[in-house]
Structures are given as structure tokens and as C-alpha cells.
Amino acid sequence: MPELPEVELAARTFRHRAEGRRLRSVEILDARLIRGGTEDAFRGSLEGRRVDAVTRFGKHLVVSLGEGERWWLHLGMTGKLAWRAPTDESPRFTRLIFRFDESAMHFVDPRLLGATAAGEEAALRALAGIDRLGPDALDVREGATLRRLVGRSRSPIKTALMDQKRLAGLGNIQACEALFRGGVDPWTPANALSEDTYESLAAGIVATLHHTLEAEGEREITYLNESKGAPNPFLVYGREAEACPNCSAPLLREKQAGRGTFFCARCQNVNGRD
DNA sequence: AACGGAACCTGAAAGC
DNA sequence: TGCTTTCAGGTTCCGT
């Protein structure tokens, strides 16, 4: 589930619920999420410590616990942080529970592709690969900046946008949405796009990130107590065969580097490949 | 160095 | 109905 907007919302909720509070206990239901050390070491690094700050880098969360101690979390593809009252039952697929005095944070992750670790800052950043991340996608607003970051790659622009070493935060959905908003063919090599195209693509990235933040922030509040799923907030993602919101042509889906790419052939000027 | 593809995991939905 | 295949919003490793 999580790309930059979801992780940003997770960070805000985390701050709201836990900043300034002490982590009382850690329950490990499935140790496969824990990296870089034993279960006991992980628990030992966290229990009794106070949450000073929660920071997001791309899709990564880093929690400052004081005295140089840090806690890293990555939600992978299916991870979620669910906050509940202390006595509430865990949601299905809860793998770890972090208990505070007035609430409990459940790390829910059906596919176990998420990860977490705790330890001294430098070691943790190396383990998590945070030093290898490109700039955060929310901070890249200029076409020229975007071009400098991804424009030397010969990969298709969609692949380049999702490369966290170039630009941190975009995943499959946000890349599809940004390319649609910018009117860009996802298969064009990144180094073959014009300056003007980078300008509209940068605008597309900013627009989709803010749109998703607002839509899902709203969802979180509105649907907090409802079991119903919210409507699809995206323009093209998950809308194969629906009408393009811009030109009404049927939207298409094709596999690209193993991931589904949703697009409008007309608005994004996609010609036959293969 | 840089790229495509498989692997890591598991569940839900679609297809037959 | 029940079995099989495909797909899923991520990252890393491996071979070319």
C-alpha cells in the first residue's frame, strides 16, 4: 500500500499519537520483519525509550529515541501501522505490537515485505539504505531538477522515476499518475525527454502527491470507523477500460518491467511498441 | 555501471 | 464448486 503519501500520513499519525511518549513494550508475533539483530536486541533498544521525533525519507520512517538511538520502519508493499486502544484486539496479519500507555501501534503486514530495526543512527542508516536515497519527491518541484536527477538514465521514464536512488518516494501508482498528469509516454527513455516535458512531469508529480495526500488524509478521518472501502482516488491507476478523465478514450493497462502500467494512449502519446 | 528479471512472502480475485 | 493462475501501491540480488 504505501508510497510517499501513505508513509507521510503514517508519519503524521505516529507523531500525533506517540511524540513525547514512552514505548512500554514490544510484542513480536513474527520476527521475520526484524532486521540487523536479534529479537532481544530489538526489544532492548526500544522498550522504555521516549519518542522524540518521527521523520520520513521517501518511503522510510525513522524515529528518534534520544541518545543517538534510532528506530527504522519500512512498510514494504502491504504494511500498515494501525493505532488502537490498549485493550483492543489486533487486526488480522498483525506481526508486531508496540505498546504505549494510552495506545498500541500494530504493524500489520500480510506479505511480510516490510522491515524494521533499531540501533545507533549511522549503523541503522546503512542497514536501511537511507544514505543511498535520492532527494524526497515532495522537494523536487522544478523540471530542471527532475531532469538532473533522472534524465541521464536510458531506462523508460517510469522505471527511472521509481528508482529510489534517483528520486525517493514514487512507487507504481504515483509514477503512473504523474506520467498521466504530465502527458508523458511511460516507455520513453528518460534521457530522450525534452526540457519542457520534464517541466510538465515535475508538475504532474507534485500534483499527484498532493492530491493523494488530501484524498487519503480525508479518507483516514472519514472512514476511520467504517468498514467500507473508499472509492479509488486515482485518475488512471486501477481504471483499465474506463474512460480517460481527459479525453474519454478507454484507458489501457500493460505490463512494464513486471509492474502494471495504466495510461491513456491518446493523452500520453503512446504508440505501439513490441 | 546499468538494466531486466527472478526472488522474497502471502492472500484475494479472476479464470476455467 | 473447486482448482489454477494472476495480480498486488516494494526492495534486493543475480546474471548479462
Tab-separated table of C-alpha atoms (C1' of nucleotides) in Angstrom:
chain	number	residue	atom	x	y	z
A	1	MET	CA	0.000	0.000	0.000
A	2	PRO	CA	2.484	2.614	0.879
A	3	GLU	CA	4.144	5.138	-1.361
A	4	LEU	CA	5.222	8.593	-0.276
A	5	PRO	CA	1.739	9.959	0.559
A	6	GLU	CA	0.721	6.979	2.690
A	7	VAL	CA	4.035	6.992	4.529
A	8	GLU	CA	3.725	10.735	5.118
A	9	LEU	CA	0.261	10.205	6.609
A	10	ALA	CA	1.618	7.342	8.715
A	11	ALA	CA	4.338	9.694	9.984
A	12	ARG	CA	1.815	12.372	10.938
A	13	THR	CA	-0.352	9.906	12.829
A	14	PHE	CA	2.741	8.463	14.507
A	15	ARG	CA	3.751	11.941	15.725
A	16	HIS	CA	0.284	12.713	16.900
A	17	ARG	CA	-0.078	9.512	18.878
A	18	ALA	CA	3.427	8.954	20.204
A	19	GLU	CA	5.667	12.013	20.215
A	20	GLY	CA	6.884	12.711	23.725
A	21	ARG	CA	5.560	9.347	24.920
A	22	ARG	CA	7.406	6.306	26.140
A	23	LEU	CA	7.327	2.947	24.391
A	24	ARG	CA	6.453	0.472	27.146
A	25	SER	CA	6.692	-2.893	25.453
A	26	VAL	CA	7.219	-4.652	22.164
A	27	GLU	CA	5.381	-7.851	21.216
A	28	ILE	CA	6.924	-9.882	18.419
A	29	LEU	CA	4.390	-12.139	16.728
A	30	ASP	CA	6.546	-12.739	13.656
A	31	ALA	CA	10.269	-11.985	13.837
A	32	ARG	CA	10.781	-12.012	10.073
A	33	LEU	CA	10.186	-8.257	9.907
A	34	ILE	CA	13.123	-7.543	12.205
A	35	ARG	CA	16.456	-6.818	10.559
A	36	GLY	CA	20.005	-6.458	11.687
A	37	GLY	CA	19.825	-8.092	15.096
A	38	THR	CA	18.102	-10.466	17.453
A	39	GLU	CA	14.599	-10.094	18.799
A	40	ASP	CA	16.010	-9.383	22.246
A	41	ALA	CA	18.319	-6.682	20.953
A	42	PHE	CA	15.434	-5.096	19.064
A	43	ARG	CA	13.201	-5.106	22.130
A	44	GLY	CA	16.045	-3.874	24.276
A	45	SER	CA	16.708	-0.901	22.013
A	46	LEU	CA	13.092	0.205	22.144
A	47	GLU	CA	11.456	-0.638	25.445
A	48	GLY	CA	11.358	2.230	27.907
A	49	ARG	CA	12.506	4.822	25.394
A	50	ARG	CA	10.748	8.061	24.591
A	51	VAL	CA	9.741	9.015	21.046
A	52	ASP	CA	11.376	12.373	20.366
A	53	ALA	CA	10.691	12.806	16.641
A	54	VAL	CA	9.374	10.941	13.626
A	55	THR	CA	10.966	11.659	10.251
A	56	ARG	CA	10.153	10.427	6.768
A	57	PHE	CA	12.682	9.915	3.953
A	58	GLY	CA	10.962	8.777	0.767
A	59	LYS	CA	9.058	5.679	1.888
A	60	HIS	CA	11.147	5.203	5.043
A	61	LEU	CA	10.292	6.192	8.600
A	62	VAL	CA	12.970	6.967	11.173
A	63	VAL	CA	12.055	7.563	14.798
A	64	SER	CA	14.488	9.408	17.104
A	65	LEU	CA	14.573	7.930	20.560
A	66	GLY	CA	17.245	10.070	22.148
A	67	GLU	CA	20.923	9.370	22.862
A	68	GLY	CA	21.564	8.646	19.200
A	69	GLU	CA	19.198	5.704	19.271
A	70	ARG	CA	17.003	5.338	16.189
A	71	TRP	CA	14.156	3.118	15.069
A	72	TRP	CA	13.632	2.455	11.368
A	73	LEU	CA	10.441	1.190	9.763
A	74	HIS	CA	9.618	0.381	6.159
A	75	LEU	CA	6.110	-0.727	5.254
A	76	GLY	CA	7.060	-2.676	2.140
A	77	MET	CA	4.198	-3.378	-0.203
A	78	THR	CA	1.444	-4.344	2.231
A	79	GLY	CA	2.490	-2.826	5.556
A	80	LYS	CA	0.319	-0.568	7.679
A	81	LEU	CA	0.560	0.999	11.120
A	82	ALA	CA	-2.761	0.649	12.921
A	83	TRP	CA	-3.293	2.557	16.162
A	84	ARG	CA	-5.696	1.069	18.661
A	85	ALA	CA	-6.741	1.401	22.293
A	86	PRO	CA	-4.527	-0.677	24.612
A	87	THR	CA	-7.093	-3.419	25.136
A	88	ASP	CA	-8.362	-3.657	21.550
A	89	GLU	CA	-7.725	-6.825	19.588
A	90	SER	CA	-5.034	-6.824	16.928
A	91	PRO	CA	-6.100	-6.532	13.305
A	92	ARG	CA	-5.594	-9.587	11.101
A	93	PHE	CA	-1.974	-10.023	9.922
A	94	THR	CA	-0.517	-8.042	12.806
A	95	ARG	CA	3.167	-9.028	13.066
A	96	LEU	CA	4.444	-6.653	15.771
A	97	ILE	CA	2.767	-4.649	18.533
A	98	PHE	CA	4.317	-1.544	20.097
A	99	ARG	CA	2.575	-0.561	23.321
A	100	PHE	CA	2.370	2.934	24.774
A	101	ASP	CA	0.446	3.909	27.891
A	102	GLU	CA	-2.634	5.146	26.105
A	103	SER	CA	-2.479	3.306	22.799
A	104	ALA	CA	-0.913	0.449	20.884
A	105	MET	CA	0.614	0.557	17.408
A	106	HIS	CA	0.089	-2.609	15.368
A	107	PHE	CA	2.455	-3.275	12.474
A	108	VAL	CA	0.140	-5.108	10.109
A	109	ASP	CA	1.758	-6.743	7.073
A	110	PRO	CA	0.204	-9.742	5.303
A	111	ARG	CA	3.041	-10.345	2.855
A	112	LEU	CA	5.895	-9.703	5.266
A	113	LEU	CA	7.720	-7.472	2.813
A	114	GLY	CA	8.088	-4.680	5.360
A	115	ALA	CA	11.050	-4.296	7.705
A	116	THR	CA	12.119	-2.665	10.932
A	117	ALA	CA	15.267	-2.328	13.016
A	118	ALA	CA	16.620	-0.340	15.914
A	119	GLY	CA	20.077	0.839	16.826
A	120	GLU	CA	22.655	3.550	16.625
A	121	GLU	CA	21.998	6.125	13.903
A	122	ALA	CA	24.848	5.546	11.451
A	123	ALA	CA	24.553	1.772	11.517
A	124	LEU	CA	20.819	1.963	11.063
A	125	ARG	CA	21.013	4.343	8.110
A	126	ALA	CA	23.454	1.983	6.435
A	127	LEU	CA	21.273	-1.044	7.123
A	128	ALA	CA	18.162	0.696	5.818
A	129	GLY	CA	19.938	2.172	2.805
A	130	ILE	CA	18.779	5.671	3.657
A	131	ASP	CA	22.089	7.185	2.621
A	132	ARG	CA	21.570	5.842	-0.872
A	133	LEU	CA	18.196	7.525	-1.395
A	134	GLY	CA	17.767	10.377	-3.837
A	135	PRO	CA	16.042	13.594	-2.763
A	136	ASP	CA	12.494	13.342	-1.493
A	137	ALA	CA	9.949	13.604	-4.292
A	138	LEU	CA	7.979	16.260	-2.399
A	139	ASP	CA	11.017	18.549	-2.567
A	140	VAL	CA	11.531	18.278	-6.320
A	141	ARG	CA	9.386	20.921	-7.970
A	142	GLU	CA	11.471	22.184	-10.904
A	143	GLY	CA	11.666	20.414	-14.226
A	144	ALA	CA	15.375	21.135	-14.402
A	145	THR	CA	15.924	19.467	-11.031
A	146	LEU	CA	13.962	16.412	-12.038
A	147	ARG	CA	15.878	16.192	-15.260
A	148	ARG	CA	19.190	16.351	-13.434
A	149	LEU	CA	18.065	13.501	-11.180
A	150	VAL	CA	16.603	11.050	-13.688
A	151	GLY	CA	17.455	12.424	-17.124
A	152	ARG	CA	20.675	10.532	-17.713
A	153	SER	CA	19.071	7.121	-17.489
A	154	ARG	CA	18.358	5.144	-20.631
A	155	SER	CA	15.592	3.275	-18.798
A	156	PRO	CA	11.974	4.010	-19.568
A	157	ILE	CA	10.973	7.156	-17.692
A	158	LYS	CA	8.555	5.227	-15.469
A	159	THR	CA	11.302	2.905	-14.275
A	160	ALA	CA	13.641	5.839	-13.675
A	161	LEU	CA	11.006	7.665	-11.622
A	162	MET	CA	10.596	4.643	-9.356
A	163	ASP	CA	14.349	4.262	-8.792
A	164	GLN	CA	14.712	5.341	-5.169
A	165	LYS	CA	18.392	6.170	-5.661
A	166	ARG	CA	17.432	8.903	-8.110
A	167	LEU	CA	14.238	10.184	-6.517
A	168	ALA	CA	12.740	8.885	-3.276
A	169	GLY	CA	9.062	8.262	-2.729
A	170	LEU	CA	7.373	7.361	-6.006
A	171	GLY	CA	6.059	3.844	-6.481
A	172	ASN	CA	3.996	2.220	-9.173
A	173	ILE	CA	0.791	4.167	-8.590
A	174	GLN	CA	2.305	7.612	-8.167
A	175	ALA	CA	4.530	7.055	-11.209
A	176	CYS	CA	1.517	6.110	-13.353
A	177	GLU	CA	-0.451	9.097	-12.100
A	178	ALA	CA	2.394	11.577	-12.551
A	179	LEU	CA	3.052	10.387	-16.105
A	180	PHE	CA	-0.623	10.703	-16.976
A	181	ARG	CA	-0.895	14.175	-15.454
A	182	GLY	CA	2.217	15.257	-17.309
A	183	GLY	CA	1.050	13.717	-20.590
A	184	VAL	CA	4.202	11.575	-20.834
A	185	ASP	CA	4.652	8.183	-22.503
A	186	PRO	CA	5.883	5.824	-19.740
A	187	TRP	CA	8.082	3.916	-22.194
A	188	THR	CA	10.139	6.863	-23.415
A	189	PRO	CA	13.781	6.568	-22.346
A	190	ALA	CA	14.402	9.089	-19.568
A	191	ASN	CA	17.314	10.601	-21.464
A	192	ALA	CA	15.145	11.260	-24.534
A	193	LEU	CA	12.627	13.642	-22.916
A	194	SER	CA	12.724	17.375	-23.630
A	195	GLU	CA	13.166	20.104	-21.017
A	196	ASP	CA	9.536	21.078	-21.491
A	197	THR	CA	8.432	17.525	-20.844
A	198	TYR	CA	10.421	17.444	-17.612
A	199	GLU	CA	8.660	20.627	-16.609
A	200	SER	CA	5.190	19.126	-17.047
A	201	LEU	CA	6.300	15.862	-15.457
A	202	ALA	CA	7.593	17.685	-12.368
A	203	ALA	CA	4.243	19.460	-12.135
A	204	GLY	CA	2.487	16.101	-12.520
A	205	ILE	CA	4.487	14.612	-9.639
A	206	VAL	CA	3.709	17.484	-7.291
A	207	ALA	CA	0.038	17.385	-8.268
A	208	THR	CA	-0.459	13.661	-7.744
A	209	LEU	CA	1.394	13.599	-4.427
A	210	HIS	CA	-0.685	16.446	-3.017
A	211	HIS	CA	-3.894	15.070	-4.447
A	212	THR	CA	-3.252	11.664	-2.867
A	213	LEU	CA	-2.265	13.201	0.466
A	214	GLU	CA	-5.521	15.114	0.579
A	215	ALA	CA	-7.699	12.273	-0.647
A	216	GLU	CA	-6.228	9.738	1.757
A	217	GLY	CA	-5.988	12.163	4.645
A	218	GLU	CA	-9.677	12.762	4.191
A	219	ARG	CA	-10.333	9.038	3.909
A	220	GLU	CA	-8.463	8.362	7.136
A	221	ILE	CA	-10.723	10.753	9.013
A	222	THR	CA	-13.979	9.980	7.257
A	223	TYR	CA	-13.656	6.233	7.114
A	224	LEU	CA	-11.855	5.607	10.363
A	225	ASN	CA	-14.832	3.867	11.894
A	226	GLU	CA	-16.323	2.391	8.766
A	227	SER	CA	-15.530	-0.973	7.317
A	228	LYS	CA	-16.368	0.094	3.771
A	229	GLY	CA	-13.511	0.733	1.389
A	230	ALA	CA	-13.152	4.229	-0.023
A	231	PRO	CA	-13.536	4.924	-3.738
A	232	ASN	CA	-10.470	4.827	-5.982
A	233	PRO	CA	-8.957	8.324	-5.746
A	234	PHE	CA	-6.701	7.932	-8.788
A	235	LEU	CA	-7.108	9.243	-12.325
A	236	VAL	CA	-5.841	6.202	-14.231
A	237	TYR	CA	-4.488	3.624	-11.769
A	238	GLY	CA	-6.881	0.684	-11.419
A	239	ARG	CA	-9.133	2.077	-14.151
A	240	GLU	CA	-8.379	-0.162	-17.101
A	241	ALA	CA	-11.130	0.127	-19.751
A	242	GLU	CA	-12.718	3.128	-18.062
A	243	ALA	CA	-12.932	6.428	-19.919
A	244	CYS	CA	-9.930	8.730	-19.723
A	245	PRO	CA	-10.925	11.669	-17.489
A	246	ASN	CA	-9.325	13.982	-20.017
A	247	CYS	CA	-10.307	12.702	-23.477
A	248	SER	CA	-12.712	9.814	-22.764
A	249	ALA	CA	-10.685	7.255	-24.722
A	250	PRO	CA	-10.564	3.866	-22.943
A	251	LEU	CA	-7.668	3.633	-20.503
A	252	LEU	CA	-5.192	0.816	-21.037
A	253	ARG	CA	-3.042	-1.394	-18.871
A	254	GLU	CA	0.170	-3.097	-19.915
A	255	LYS	CA	2.910	-4.867	-18.077
A	256	GLN	CA	6.150	-2.907	-17.879
A	257	ALA	CA	9.214	-4.292	-16.085
A	258	GLY	CA	6.938	-6.617	-14.155
A	259	ARG	CA	4.518	-3.917	-12.968
A	260	GLY	CA	1.143	-2.868	-14.293
A	261	THR	CA	1.230	0.461	-16.102
A	262	PHE	CA	-2.080	2.284	-16.529
A	263	PHE	CA	-2.207	5.005	-19.164
A	264	CYS	CA	-4.159	6.852	-21.842
A	265	ALA	CA	-2.610	6.142	-25.226
A	266	ARG	CA	-4.016	9.350	-26.672
A	267	CYS	CA	-3.185	11.849	-23.909
A	268	GLN	CA	0.237	10.324	-23.299
A	269	ASN	CA	1.039	9.865	-26.943
A	270	VAL	CA	1.796	6.164	-26.624
A	271	ASN	CA	2.347	4.422	-29.924
A	272	GLY	CA	2.596	0.695	-30.489
A	273	ARG	CA	5.728	-0.931	-29.124
A	274	ASP	CA	6.772	-4.607	-29.307
B	1	DA	C1'	27.768	0.925	-14.402
B	2	DA	C1'	23.304	-0.147	-15.627
B	3	DC	C1'	19.451	-2.861	-16.899
B	4	DG	C1'	15.707	-6.681	-16.918
B	5	DG	C1'	14.042	-10.374	-14.476
B	6	DA	C1'	13.507	-13.562	-10.608
B	7	DA	C1'	13.113	-13.988	-5.721
B	8	DC	C1'	11.298	-12.878	-1.269
B	9	DC	C1'	6.190	-13.766	1.079
B	10	DT	C1'	1.067	-14.392	1.351
B	11	DG	C1'	-3.784	-13.632	0.206
B	12	DA	C1'	-7.588	-12.155	-2.827
B	13	DA	C1'	-9.683	-12.183	-7.106
B	14	DA	C1'	-10.244	-13.747	-11.639
B	15	DG	C1'	-10.292	-17.579	-14.893
B	16	DC	C1'	-11.572	-22.304	-16.180
C	1	DT	C1'	-17.893	-25.801	-6.553
C	2	DG	C1'	-13.011	-26.286	-6.599
C	3	DC	C1'	-8.681	-25.934	-8.661
C	4	DT	C1'	-5.290	-22.912	-11.111
C	5	DT	C1'	-3.415	-18.687	-12.484
C	6	DT	C1'	-2.652	-13.895	-11.984
C	7	DC	C1'	-2.001	-9.987	-9.562
C	8	DA	C1'	-0.726	-6.953	-5.641
C	9	DG	C1'	0.908	0.641	-4.009
C	10	DG	C1'	8.481	-2.709	-2.604
C	11	DT	C1'	13.210	-3.941	-2.423
C	12	DT	C1'	17.192	-6.773	-3.248
C	13	DC	C1'	20.008	-9.968	-5.555
C	14	DC	C1'	21.702	-12.133	-9.722
C	15	DG	C1'	23.140	-12.663	-14.395
C	16	DT	C1'	24.115	-10.230	-18.677
